[in-house]
Amino acid sequence: MPQQTKNVAKKRPVPTKRSPVTGGVKAAEAKVFAHTGAEDDVRITALELAPGKLSPEMEAYFKKCDEKLGFVPNVLKAFAFDDGKLQAFVDYRQQLVQNTENLSKLEIEMIATAVSAQNRCFYCITAHGNAVRQLGGPVLGEMMVQNYRAARLPKRQRAMLDFAVKLTIKPWEVEEEDRDKLRRAGFTDRDIWDIASVAAFYNMTNRLASATDMRPNSVYHGQAR
Amino acid sequence: MPQQTKNVAKKRPVPTKRSPVTGGVKAAEAKVFAHTGAEDDVRITALELAPGKLSPEMEAYFKKCDEKLGFVPNVLKAFAFDDGKLQAFVDYRQQLVQNTENLSKLEIEMIATAVSAQNRCFYCITAHGNAVRQLGGPVLGEMMVQNYRAARLPKRQRAMLDFAVKLTIKPWEVEEEDRDKLRRAGFTDRDIWDIASVAAFYNMTNRLASATDMRPNSVYHGQAR
Amino acid sequence: MPQQTKNVAKKRPVPTKRSPVTGGVKAAEAKVFAHTGAEDDVRITALELAPGKLSPEMEAYFKKCDEKLGFVPNVLKAFAFDDGKLQAFVDYRQQLVQNTENLSKLEIEMIATAVSAQNRCFYCITAHGNAVRQLGGPVLGEMMVQNYRAARLPKRQRAMLDFAVKLTIKPWEVEEEDRDKLRRAGFTDRDIWDIASVAAFYNMTNRLASATDMRPNSVYHGQAR
Amino acid sequence: MPQQTKNVAKKRPVPTKRSPVTGGVKAAEAKVFAHTGAEDDVRITALELAPGKLSPEMEAYFKKCDEKLGFVPNVLKAFAFDDGKLQAFVDYRQQLVQNTENLSKLEIEMIATAVSAQNRCFYCITAHGNAVRQLGGPVLGEMMVQNYRAARLPKRQRAMLDFAVKLTIKPWEVEEEDRDKLRRAGFTDRDIWDIASVAAFYNMTNRLASATDMRPNSVYHGQAR
Amino acid sequence: MPQQTKNVAKKRPVPTKRSPVTGGVKAAEAKVFAHTGAEDDVRITALELAPGKLSPEMEAYFKKCDEKLGFVPNVLKAFAFDDGKLQAFVDYRQQLVQNTENLSKLEIEMIATAVSAQNRCFYCITAHGNAVRQLGGPVLGEMMVQNYRAARLPKRQRAMLDFAVKLTIKPWEVEEEDRDKLRRAGFTDRDIWDIASVAAFYNMTNRLASATDMRPNSVYHGQAR
Amino acid sequence: MPQQTKNVAKKRPVPTKRSPVTGGVKAAEAKVFAHTGAEDDVRITALELAPGKLSPEMEAYFKKCDEKLGFVPNVLKAFAFDDGKLQAFVDYRQQLVQNTENLSKLEIEMIATAVSAQNRCFYCITAHGNAVRQLGGPVLGEMMVQNYRAARLPKRQRAMLDFAVKLTIKPWEVEEEDRDKLRRAGFTDRDIWDIASVAAFYNMTNRLASATDMRPNSVYHGQAR
């Protein structure tokens, strides 16, 4: 029988708070497993990189993030050791991921999450799974994380994710027939570029995050549940 | 930049409630993606199986689940077309999964979730990811779902999961050296049996769930976040 | 009851003759490779588990096995350190594997063997390969062990094994189309459950056997050849 | 419970005879599954190739096979549509597989079987599994077919098979360290050539057999059991 | 015996010229296989994207490419349908790939080629294989394309490529031990970032190129041979 | 005839110009990466095998190679430690690879290269990639090395390579449907034998070369570019 009980649930009145669950777990054990995520907000990557100086533009960007989200995403902090790299990353993401013609924000995040789940990237699944929950609801978010095939998607989104995942796993087998499947599902050639661009981008960030053990802001875990 | 904003967050006062997020998403789009999970509580598998009659013992068991959890786990309902099968499943799980000598309940659920994540099983990741959250905290639960290597585990638990995952992916390569790694991490031979038994069991349920498109109770998604 | 004895060997003077073979093995070498299987009947697993006490019911079951088969299958002995686990295993197998609606005994064993061959499990291939030989003839048994695609099966059995093997290798890719293939091959939804249940069960036992280095009764090797 | 019973076993006084098992199986079912292997001795491959004329040398070779083995291996018949190809195949096998310096005949057949099992080749597993049974005993033969890791081999043979199997699965990862493992296990550089040559040869025949659906002589199945 | 002859070699006075080889090949056959690469310079991707207008900055960049290289790399032309995307791509590559602290230009190109070979990307292997040939000699270039393990590299470069390739194939298995291997090979944490950044970038471009069937400038093939 | 000499290098001042390249390599670095391939013509394999004595027939064959090609292919030298093995290899290749009924020399080399690229074999990709360049042009050669799917092949050749590559990667899944695809593409049963025979042969040589670290004649790299 599943472990959770009503009582335990009742003891957690602030479900997004990152404190260890104590009800029903022996204190000693709980102590060992203090995976509160708090450390992920302090030590963001496994690399010791000398902190850099932010340009006014990037400082303003960080401030804006903080105002809108309540925090600065750790990936940005990870890039902040070098303002030039940070700026280029932000611009690239803006131009190549967010500046799509027809893909919706939700669809972009669905691709990001399904690709990241394929690469089992802790940072990116956490951040983009959250975004899907925000935009498409909590259950859709979980499906993108666990197995996108479990979602009963419109033909369009299913074709989109099939393409993105094949491109992730076996890019060398992507051929005209794969593009034609997207076209038959209603996508234009520009859409194909956008889908490819988004899927390719997260194949990059997944690897940058995995290579450096980048840790997601702990606040993501509890949002939009 | 991530899609979620403070405003959106503020609009969700009951974050675990399974209603579609509406803020910031066009109504039309939200309608298309009505992945509320509600349908998962109605149509539990893709198979049309004539309902069976529960024995008094199993009826009592269902009642007990409902009292303790607030619901009957869908996997039990899926087996309920045949009381004999249901009883055997419950007993087997009791004897071979829950009746461990030294493994804690949390460790059992960690194995269940890491194995299920390997097999990308929507039902089992959802149910057991929830159990890990309940017992070990929300962040540990997410790590087991996404990539167990991201968790900074004690040597003991890491060895346990490495064994369980290798047994899942390449059982034919498990040899004495693998058992010795567990022994060196402090496990007894009985513990090895228990780890293997738990990992093997979820390799079974993962496949039964995937074969039948078994859907988890939607309530799991929002618990212990 | 070791299969390869001097007497048995002496009985094969002509049909097994193999020109470059018989004279070419030095006595010393033959001694080194004394893989008689006899040790497999003594040390059943790699784990040292304190022997348990059998309940009268399980004692009777062991006795019945011995009368019918001439031996107690080693898998049962392996579970015997804990009567509760043994009983649950026997019941589960009875209810979830043997209690099928339309699958024949031979079909159940074909699935068991094809799945076990996929997982390269010494114990299970040996035991269930034997069962296929007994029920379907020696050549069919060998095909299930080596490559089930080599058998010229009726469409029904081929679809059944394709499903079981896909469920073994890539359970996350099993979808409605796979179930529909079974339906088109004449299977009911209950049959789909049964096929899934059998395939899933052997994915479990394969892993339990591999994790513990479980050894099959040596008598299996020579039967029904 | 396993299907075989003492009664069934008693009904098979000539265990290598290739007739369908009837005891315990309904006649109708037995008829459907007439996998006697008899057809494999008639239609050797899936290709329709005009029969060629054998040279006197090859005619003599076939005759010698028949005298010594009681049959001509089907692989030779498959090549017989072109006498030049047949002769080259026989010579190559003699020179590159059988003409080893230190590898025993049994070791050659162990490599052949382990490699063929990796490639799941019905023809080659059958023929060379038989050879291992003849030379090393029935149980060793079964282990080579099912999972060579199950055999408790001397360090030398284990290293030999590890090399051969890695060369089969991931030849691009074979490096000096792999050769050094063989050297440390007592093999000379000439032995490394021989092991590689044998493993490489069966990677070739496995593919030729699979490409043409080559069928093994049915007599192999029952020998040396 | 290999097909090339001295005569054929003599007939090719301008070896980098992209005209079909005619000596020794029947005219008809040569006609069929007119893979001159010329078409790759005309139709750069499989997508029909409306041409965009270049900014003066990007126009200048294209002109500079043409002056220095004799051509504009097709990847830049592929991005040119949208000046913002083009600019962001050029900047990102400058900042995240070329702006390394200690990695040499050759090392960057070695990573690019080894990663692209893993993903079997026609565009990127061609372009970066050429760069390795230019910087490290033709044979090193070929080794990076075919199997980087064939190169007898200093420990440093070997560790670098092992990391980059593991990050490409199994990013989820990259852990602290992998970073430590780089550190032990003499790399700083900043170098680890740079290696990861380069490898991640080409995992992105590989997928963008494969998704769109991007074709490399034909001139690459013949350079630095 | 080493390709990369000082003179050759000096001859490439303009067309290979690559802006960030020419001035950027420190002399020291260039020295470290002296991958001239010259050593590959001296130490042909990683094995120390006592040189054997060539028969007059093989001596004549080597002489003929030298006259026609300007060199003796290293694979032949590698076999030369044993004249019987060398002779058998040459004959087998003649009979089973070169003696095809309808496959052209180019098609044989295309299969050889595509198969070798799959197995990432440095020796065989180099030698047969060169042969494709000689017979089909430099660009076709590069495509066969990098990803045969990038070539816009006639349906016939595409089907041929799809079959050869599937036979290389998953021989156990080759079935009648795969043969029928070849038939539908215009191949006879004899052609199927020939395609299989060529693909199987290079699966053998790939492994022999990888197992022994066989090095290709350096002259191959620069030919037919």
Short mmCIF file of N, CA and C in Angstrom, two decimals, chain C residues 3-4 12 15-21 25 29 32-33 35-36 39-40 61 67-69 71 73 93 98 104-106 109-110 117-118 120 122 125-126 130-131 133-136 138-140 142-143 145-147 150 152-154 157 213 215 220-225, chain D residues 1-6 8 12 15-16 18-19 21 24-25 29 32-33 35-37 39-40 68-69 104-106 109-110 117-118 120-122 125-126 131 134-136 138-140 142-143 145-147 150-154 157 213 215 220-225:
data_model
loop_
_atom_site.label_atom_id
_atom_site.label_comp_id
_atom_site.label_asym_id
_atom_site.label_seq_id
_atom_site.Cartn_x
_atom_site.Cartn_y
_atom_site.Cartn_z
N GLN C 3 22.52 -34.61 -15.70
CA GLN C 3 22.20 -35.07 -17.06
C GLN C 3 23.36 -35.86 -17.66
N GLN C 4 24.51 -35.25 -17.68
CA GLN C 4 25.62 -35.85 -18.40
C GLN C 4 26.36 -36.83 -17.49
N ARG C 12 25.83 -42.21 -26.72
CA ARG C 12 25.85 -41.39 -27.93
C ARG C 12 27.12 -41.65 -28.74
N PRO C 15 25.36 -40.96 -33.59
CA PRO C 15 24.73 -39.78 -34.20
C PRO C 15 25.40 -38.47 -33.81
N THR C 16 26.08 -38.45 -32.69
CA THR C 16 26.68 -37.18 -32.28
C THR C 16 28.13 -37.08 -32.74
N LYS C 17 28.56 -38.05 -33.49
CA LYS C 17 29.96 -38.06 -33.91
C LYS C 17 30.25 -36.78 -34.69
N ARG C 18 31.43 -36.28 -34.44
CA ARG C 18 31.77 -34.99 -35.06
C ARG C 18 33.24 -35.06 -35.31
N SER C 19 33.56 -35.24 -36.55
CA SER C 19 34.91 -35.67 -36.92
C SER C 19 36.04 -35.03 -36.12
N PRO C 20 36.17 -33.71 -36.15
CA PRO C 20 37.38 -33.17 -35.55
C PRO C 20 37.30 -33.14 -34.03
N VAL C 21 36.26 -33.73 -33.52
CA VAL C 21 35.90 -33.45 -32.15
C VAL C 21 36.39 -34.48 -31.16
N VAL C 25 40.12 -33.67 -27.50
CA VAL C 25 40.09 -32.98 -26.21
C VAL C 25 41.01 -33.69 -25.22
N GLU C 29 41.97 -30.95 -20.06
CA GLU C 29 41.04 -29.88 -20.42
C GLU C 29 39.61 -30.27 -20.05
N VAL C 32 39.02 -29.67 -16.50
CA VAL C 32 38.84 -28.26 -16.14
C VAL C 32 37.40 -27.83 -16.37
N PHE C 33 36.83 -28.27 -17.47
CA PHE C 33 35.48 -27.83 -17.80
C PHE C 33 34.43 -28.80 -17.30
N HIS C 35 31.59 -28.68 -16.20
CA HIS C 35 30.33 -27.98 -16.01
C HIS C 35 29.20 -28.99 -16.06
N THR C 36 29.12 -29.84 -15.05
CA THR C 36 28.10 -30.89 -15.09
C THR C 36 26.75 -30.35 -14.67
N GLU C 39 26.68 -28.85 -9.45
CA GLU C 39 26.82 -27.83 -8.41
C GLU C 39 25.59 -26.91 -8.39
N ASP C 40 24.93 -26.79 -9.52
CA ASP C 40 23.74 -25.93 -9.57
C ASP C 40 22.59 -26.49 -8.73
N TYR C 61 3.24 -28.90 -1.12
CA TYR C 61 3.46 -28.45 -2.50
C TYR C 61 4.81 -28.97 -3.01
N GLU C 67 6.93 -35.48 -6.67
CA GLU C 67 6.24 -36.63 -7.23
C GLU C 67 5.99 -36.47 -8.73
N LYS C 68 5.58 -35.29 -9.10
CA LYS C 68 5.21 -35.08 -10.51
C LYS C 68 6.42 -34.89 -11.41
N LEU C 69 7.38 -34.12 -10.93
CA LEU C 69 8.52 -33.75 -11.77
C LEU C 69 9.77 -34.58 -11.48
N PHE C 71 11.58 -33.68 -8.99
CA PHE C 71 12.45 -32.71 -8.31
C PHE C 71 11.64 -31.48 -7.92
N PRO C 73 11.63 -27.54 -8.26
CA PRO C 73 12.33 -26.47 -9.00
C PRO C 73 13.12 -25.58 -8.06
N ARG C 93 2.04 -16.55 -9.18
CA ARG C 93 2.25 -17.26 -10.44
C ARG C 93 1.01 -18.00 -10.87
N GLN C 98 -0.63 -18.47 -14.71
CA GLN C 98 -1.23 -19.71 -15.18
C GLN C 98 -2.74 -19.60 -15.40
N SER C 104 -2.87 -20.66 -24.28
CA SER C 104 -2.59 -22.06 -23.95
C SER C 104 -1.34 -22.13 -23.07
N LYS C 105 -1.14 -23.27 -22.47
CA LYS C 105 0.07 -23.46 -21.66
C LYS C 105 1.31 -23.25 -22.51
N LEU C 106 1.25 -23.76 -23.72
CA LEU C 106 2.41 -23.59 -24.60
C LEU C 106 2.66 -22.11 -24.87
N GLU C 109 4.36 -20.46 -22.03
CA GLU C 109 5.78 -20.81 -21.95
C GLU C 109 6.59 -20.17 -23.09
N MET C 110 5.96 -19.99 -24.24
CA MET C 110 6.66 -19.29 -25.34
C MET C 110 6.98 -17.86 -24.92
N ALA C 117 14.91 -14.93 -22.82
CA ALA C 117 16.03 -14.89 -23.76
C ALA C 117 16.45 -13.44 -24.00
N GLN C 118 15.47 -12.57 -24.03
CA GLN C 118 15.79 -11.15 -24.21
C GLN C 118 16.64 -10.65 -23.04
N ARG C 120 18.46 -12.55 -21.23
CA ARG C 120 19.60 -13.48 -21.10
C ARG C 120 19.70 -14.06 -19.69
N PHE C 122 19.85 -17.11 -17.35
CA PHE C 122 20.21 -18.53 -17.39
C PHE C 122 19.13 -19.40 -16.76
N ILE C 125 15.58 -19.14 -18.91
CA ILE C 125 15.64 -19.73 -20.25
C ILE C 125 15.68 -21.25 -20.13
N THR C 126 16.48 -21.72 -19.19
CA THR C 126 16.61 -23.17 -19.03
C THR C 126 15.28 -23.81 -18.65
N ASN C 130 12.78 -25.57 -21.58
CA ASN C 130 12.39 -26.97 -21.40
C ASN C 130 10.88 -27.13 -21.54
N ALA C 131 10.15 -26.24 -20.90
CA ALA C 131 8.68 -26.36 -20.96
C ALA C 131 8.18 -26.22 -22.39
N ARG C 133 9.84 -27.04 -25.05
CA ARG C 133 10.18 -28.30 -25.72
C ARG C 133 9.17 -29.39 -25.38
N GLN C 134 8.79 -29.45 -24.12
CA GLN C 134 7.82 -30.46 -23.69
C GLN C 134 6.48 -30.27 -24.40
N LEU C 135 6.06 -29.05 -24.52
CA LEU C 135 4.71 -28.77 -25.03
C LEU C 135 4.66 -28.55 -26.53
N GLY C 136 5.73 -28.05 -27.09
CA GLY C 136 5.69 -27.67 -28.50
C GLY C 136 6.75 -28.34 -29.34
N PRO C 138 10.98 -29.98 -29.42
CA PRO C 138 12.35 -29.51 -29.15
C PRO C 138 12.78 -28.34 -30.04
N VAL C 139 12.38 -28.36 -31.30
CA VAL C 139 12.87 -27.31 -32.20
C VAL C 139 12.22 -25.97 -31.86
N LEU C 140 10.94 -25.99 -31.56
CA LEU C 140 10.29 -24.75 -31.16
C LEU C 140 10.94 -24.20 -29.90
N GLU C 142 14.04 -24.52 -28.96
CA GLU C 142 15.32 -23.90 -29.30
C GLU C 142 15.12 -22.54 -29.96
N MET C 143 14.11 -22.43 -30.81
CA MET C 143 13.86 -21.15 -31.48
C MET C 143 13.48 -20.06 -30.47
N VAL C 145 14.44 -19.84 -27.48
CA VAL C 145 15.66 -19.48 -26.75
C VAL C 145 16.57 -18.59 -27.59
N GLN C 146 16.70 -18.93 -28.86
CA GLN C 146 17.73 -18.31 -29.68
C GLN C 146 17.27 -17.03 -30.36
N ASN C 147 16.14 -17.09 -31.01
CA ASN C 147 15.58 -15.93 -31.70
C ASN C 147 14.18 -16.29 -32.13
N ALA C 150 12.89 -16.68 -35.72
CA ALA C 150 13.24 -17.79 -36.60
C ALA C 150 12.11 -18.79 -36.74
N ARG C 152 8.51 -20.13 -37.62
CA ARG C 152 7.46 -19.74 -38.58
C ARG C 152 6.12 -19.90 -37.88
N LEU C 153 5.78 -18.88 -37.14
CA LEU C 153 4.62 -18.93 -36.27
C LEU C 153 3.35 -18.47 -36.97
N PRO C 154 2.21 -18.97 -36.52
CA PRO C 154 0.94 -18.36 -36.95
C PRO C 154 0.95 -16.88 -36.57
N GLN C 157 0.52 -16.00 -32.74
CA GLN C 157 1.65 -16.17 -31.82
C GLN C 157 2.75 -15.16 -32.11
N ASP C 213 22.03 -14.81 -8.94
CA ASP C 213 22.71 -15.92 -9.63
C ASP C 213 21.99 -17.23 -9.37
N ARG C 215 20.41 -20.70 -9.97
CA ARG C 215 20.83 -21.76 -10.91
C ARG C 215 19.69 -22.75 -11.14
N TYR C 220 16.84 -30.13 -16.10
CA TYR C 220 16.14 -29.46 -17.21
C TYR C 220 16.88 -29.60 -18.54
N HIS C 221 18.20 -29.46 -18.47
CA HIS C 221 18.98 -29.34 -19.72
C HIS C 221 18.74 -30.50 -20.69
N GLY C 222 18.60 -31.71 -20.12
CA GLY C 222 18.53 -32.87 -21.00
C GLY C 222 17.14 -33.31 -21.38
N GLN C 223 16.14 -32.65 -20.82
CA GLN C 223 14.77 -33.14 -21.06
C GLN C 223 14.20 -32.66 -22.40
N ALA C 224 13.39 -33.54 -22.97
CA ALA C 224 12.59 -33.20 -24.16
C ALA C 224 13.44 -32.73 -25.31
N ARG C 225 14.55 -33.39 -25.49
CA ARG C 225 15.46 -33.01 -26.57
C ARG C 225 15.21 -33.83 -27.83
N MET D 1 3.79 -23.79 -12.25
CA MET D 1 4.65 -24.99 -12.12
C MET D 1 5.12 -25.44 -13.51
N PRO D 2 6.32 -25.87 -13.62
CA PRO D 2 6.81 -26.31 -14.94
C PRO D 2 5.89 -27.33 -15.58
N GLN D 3 5.89 -27.37 -16.85
CA GLN D 3 4.95 -28.19 -17.60
C GLN D 3 5.35 -29.65 -17.68
N GLN D 4 6.60 -29.92 -17.64
CA GLN D 4 7.05 -31.30 -17.87
C GLN D 4 6.66 -32.18 -16.71
N THR D 5 6.30 -33.37 -17.00
CA THR D 5 5.95 -34.34 -15.97
C THR D 5 6.79 -35.57 -16.21
N LYS D 6 6.83 -36.40 -15.20
CA LYS D 6 7.58 -37.66 -15.34
C LYS D 6 7.02 -38.49 -16.50
N VAL D 8 5.53 -37.58 -19.23
CA VAL D 8 5.98 -37.09 -20.53
C VAL D 8 7.41 -37.54 -20.79
N ARG D 12 9.45 -40.38 -23.97
CA ARG D 12 10.46 -40.03 -24.96
C ARG D 12 11.70 -40.92 -24.81
N PRO D 15 15.50 -39.60 -27.19
CA PRO D 15 15.38 -38.15 -26.97
C PRO D 15 15.87 -37.27 -28.12
N THR D 16 16.69 -37.78 -28.99
CA THR D 16 17.16 -36.89 -30.05
C THR D 16 16.25 -36.94 -31.27
N ARG D 18 13.44 -36.17 -33.74
CA ARG D 18 12.77 -34.89 -33.98
C ARG D 18 11.29 -35.03 -34.25
N SER D 19 10.56 -35.66 -33.39
CA SER D 19 9.11 -35.73 -33.61
C SER D 19 8.41 -34.88 -32.57
N VAL D 21 6.37 -33.48 -29.61
CA VAL D 21 5.92 -34.04 -28.34
C VAL D 21 4.39 -34.06 -28.35
N GLY D 24 0.16 -34.67 -23.39
CA GLY D 24 -0.23 -33.47 -22.66
C GLY D 24 -0.60 -32.29 -23.54
N VAL D 25 -0.45 -32.42 -24.82
CA VAL D 25 -0.82 -31.33 -25.71
C VAL D 25 -1.96 -31.81 -26.60
N GLU D 29 -3.52 -28.50 -31.33
CA GLU D 29 -2.45 -27.55 -31.08
C GLU D 29 -1.11 -28.09 -31.59
N VAL D 32 -0.73 -27.51 -35.23
CA VAL D 32 -0.39 -26.15 -35.62
C VAL D 32 1.11 -25.90 -35.46
N PHE D 33 1.65 -26.40 -34.37
CA PHE D 33 3.06 -26.13 -34.08
C PHE D 33 3.96 -27.27 -34.51
N HIS D 35 6.76 -27.69 -35.58
CA HIS D 35 8.13 -27.21 -35.79
C HIS D 35 9.09 -28.38 -35.62
N THR D 36 9.03 -29.30 -36.55
CA THR D 36 9.86 -30.49 -36.39
C THR D 36 11.29 -30.21 -36.83
N GLY D 37 11.49 -29.13 -37.52
CA GLY D 37 12.82 -28.87 -38.04
C GLY D 37 13.05 -29.59 -39.36
N GLU D 39 11.60 -29.27 -42.14
CA GLU D 39 11.61 -28.36 -43.28
C GLU D 39 12.95 -27.64 -43.38
N ASP D 40 13.64 -27.50 -42.27
CA ASP D 40 14.93 -26.81 -42.30
C ASP D 40 15.99 -27.61 -43.05
N LYS D 68 31.54 -38.75 -41.70
CA LYS D 68 31.95 -38.48 -40.32
C LYS D 68 30.80 -38.00 -39.44
N LEU D 69 29.97 -37.14 -40.01
CA LEU D 69 28.91 -36.51 -39.20
C LEU D 69 27.55 -37.16 -39.41
N SER D 104 42.11 -24.10 -27.89
CA SER D 104 41.62 -25.47 -28.09
C SER D 104 40.39 -25.45 -28.97
N LYS D 105 40.02 -26.61 -29.46
CA LYS D 105 38.80 -26.70 -30.27
C LYS D 105 37.59 -26.24 -29.47
N LEU D 106 37.58 -26.62 -28.22
CA LEU D 106 36.46 -26.21 -27.37
C LEU D 106 36.42 -24.69 -27.23
N GLU D 109 34.96 -23.09 -30.23
CA GLU D 109 33.50 -23.24 -30.30
C GLU D 109 32.79 -22.39 -29.23
N MET D 110 33.45 -22.20 -28.10
CA MET D 110 32.87 -21.32 -27.08
C MET D 110 32.76 -19.89 -27.62
N ALA D 117 25.33 -16.03 -30.05
CA ALA D 117 24.23 -15.75 -29.11
C ALA D 117 24.03 -14.24 -29.01
N GLN D 118 25.12 -13.50 -29.05
CA GLN D 118 25.02 -12.05 -29.01
C GLN D 118 24.24 -11.53 -30.22
N ARG D 120 22.15 -13.32 -31.87
CA ARG D 120 20.89 -14.08 -31.92
C ARG D 120 20.68 -14.77 -33.28
N CYS D 121 21.71 -15.51 -33.69
CA CYS D 121 21.67 -16.18 -35.00
C CYS D 121 21.27 -17.63 -34.83
N PHE D 122 20.08 -17.97 -35.33
CA PHE D 122 19.52 -19.31 -35.16
C PHE D 122 20.47 -20.39 -35.70
N ILE D 125 24.03 -20.44 -33.55
CA ILE D 125 23.89 -20.88 -32.16
C ILE D 125 23.63 -22.38 -32.14
N THR D 126 22.77 -22.82 -33.03
CA THR D 126 22.42 -24.24 -33.07
C THR D 126 23.65 -25.10 -33.38
N ALA D 131 28.40 -28.05 -30.86
CA ALA D 131 29.83 -28.36 -30.78
C ALA D 131 30.36 -28.17 -29.36
N GLN D 134 29.28 -31.09 -27.37
CA GLN D 134 30.09 -32.27 -27.69
C GLN D 134 31.44 -32.22 -26.98
N LEU D 135 32.04 -31.06 -26.96
CA LEU D 135 33.42 -30.94 -26.46
C LEU D 135 33.50 -30.61 -24.98
N GLY D 136 32.52 -29.90 -24.49
CA GLY D 136 32.63 -29.41 -23.11
C GLY D 136 31.48 -29.83 -22.22
N PRO D 138 27.05 -30.84 -22.02
CA PRO D 138 25.77 -30.19 -22.35
C PRO D 138 25.52 -28.89 -21.59
N VAL D 139 25.93 -28.85 -20.33
CA VAL D 139 25.60 -27.66 -19.54
C VAL D 139 26.43 -26.46 -20.00
N LEU D 140 27.69 -26.70 -20.28
CA LEU D 140 28.51 -25.60 -20.79
C LEU D 140 27.93 -25.08 -22.10
N GLU D 142 24.83 -25.03 -23.03
CA GLU D 142 23.65 -24.20 -22.77
C GLU D 142 24.05 -22.82 -22.23
N MET D 143 25.07 -22.80 -21.39
CA MET D 143 25.51 -21.53 -20.84
C MET D 143 26.04 -20.60 -21.94
N VAL D 145 25.09 -20.51 -24.94
CA VAL D 145 23.94 -20.06 -25.72
C VAL D 145 23.17 -18.97 -24.98
N GLN D 146 23.00 -19.16 -23.68
CA GLN D 146 22.07 -18.32 -22.93
C GLN D 146 22.73 -17.06 -22.36
N ASN D 147 23.84 -17.24 -21.69
CA ASN D 147 24.57 -16.11 -21.12
C ASN D 147 25.91 -16.63 -20.64
N ALA D 150 27.14 -16.86 -17.04
CA ALA D 150 26.63 -17.82 -16.05
C ALA D 150 27.62 -18.96 -15.81
N ALA D 151 28.52 -19.17 -16.75
CA ALA D 151 29.50 -20.26 -16.59
C ALA D 151 30.60 -19.82 -15.64
N ARG D 152 30.99 -20.73 -14.76
CA ARG D 152 32.09 -20.41 -13.85
C ARG D 152 33.39 -20.81 -14.52
N LEU D 153 33.87 -19.93 -15.35
CA LEU D 153 35.01 -20.25 -16.21
C LEU D 153 36.33 -19.90 -15.54
N PRO D 154 37.39 -20.62 -15.92
CA PRO D 154 38.73 -20.16 -15.54
C PRO D 154 38.94 -18.75 -16.08
N GLN D 157 39.46 -18.30 -19.91
CA GLN D 157 38.32 -18.37 -20.84
C GLN D 157 37.38 -17.18 -20.66
N ASP D 213 18.23 -16.16 -43.93
CA ASP D 213 17.39 -17.08 -43.14
C ASP D 213 17.91 -18.51 -43.26
N ARG D 215 18.97 -22.11 -42.33
CA ARG D 215 18.41 -23.01 -41.32
C ARG D 215 19.40 -24.12 -40.99
N TYR D 220 21.16 -31.33 -35.33
CA TYR D 220 21.97 -30.68 -34.28
C TYR D 220 21.22 -30.58 -32.94
N HIS D 221 19.93 -30.26 -33.05
CA HIS D 221 19.19 -29.92 -31.83
C HIS D 221 19.27 -31.00 -30.76
N GLY D 222 19.21 -32.25 -31.19
CA GLY D 222 19.11 -33.32 -30.20
C GLY D 222 20.44 -33.92 -29.77
N GLN D 223 21.52 -33.48 -30.39
CA GLN D 223 22.81 -34.13 -30.09
C GLN D 223 23.44 -33.64 -28.79
N ALA D 224 24.13 -34.57 -28.14
CA ALA D 224 24.96 -34.25 -26.98
C ALA D 224 24.19 -33.55 -25.87
N ARG D 225 23.01 -34.01 -25.66
CA ARG D 225 22.17 -33.39 -24.63
C ARG D 225 22.34 -34.11 -23.29
#
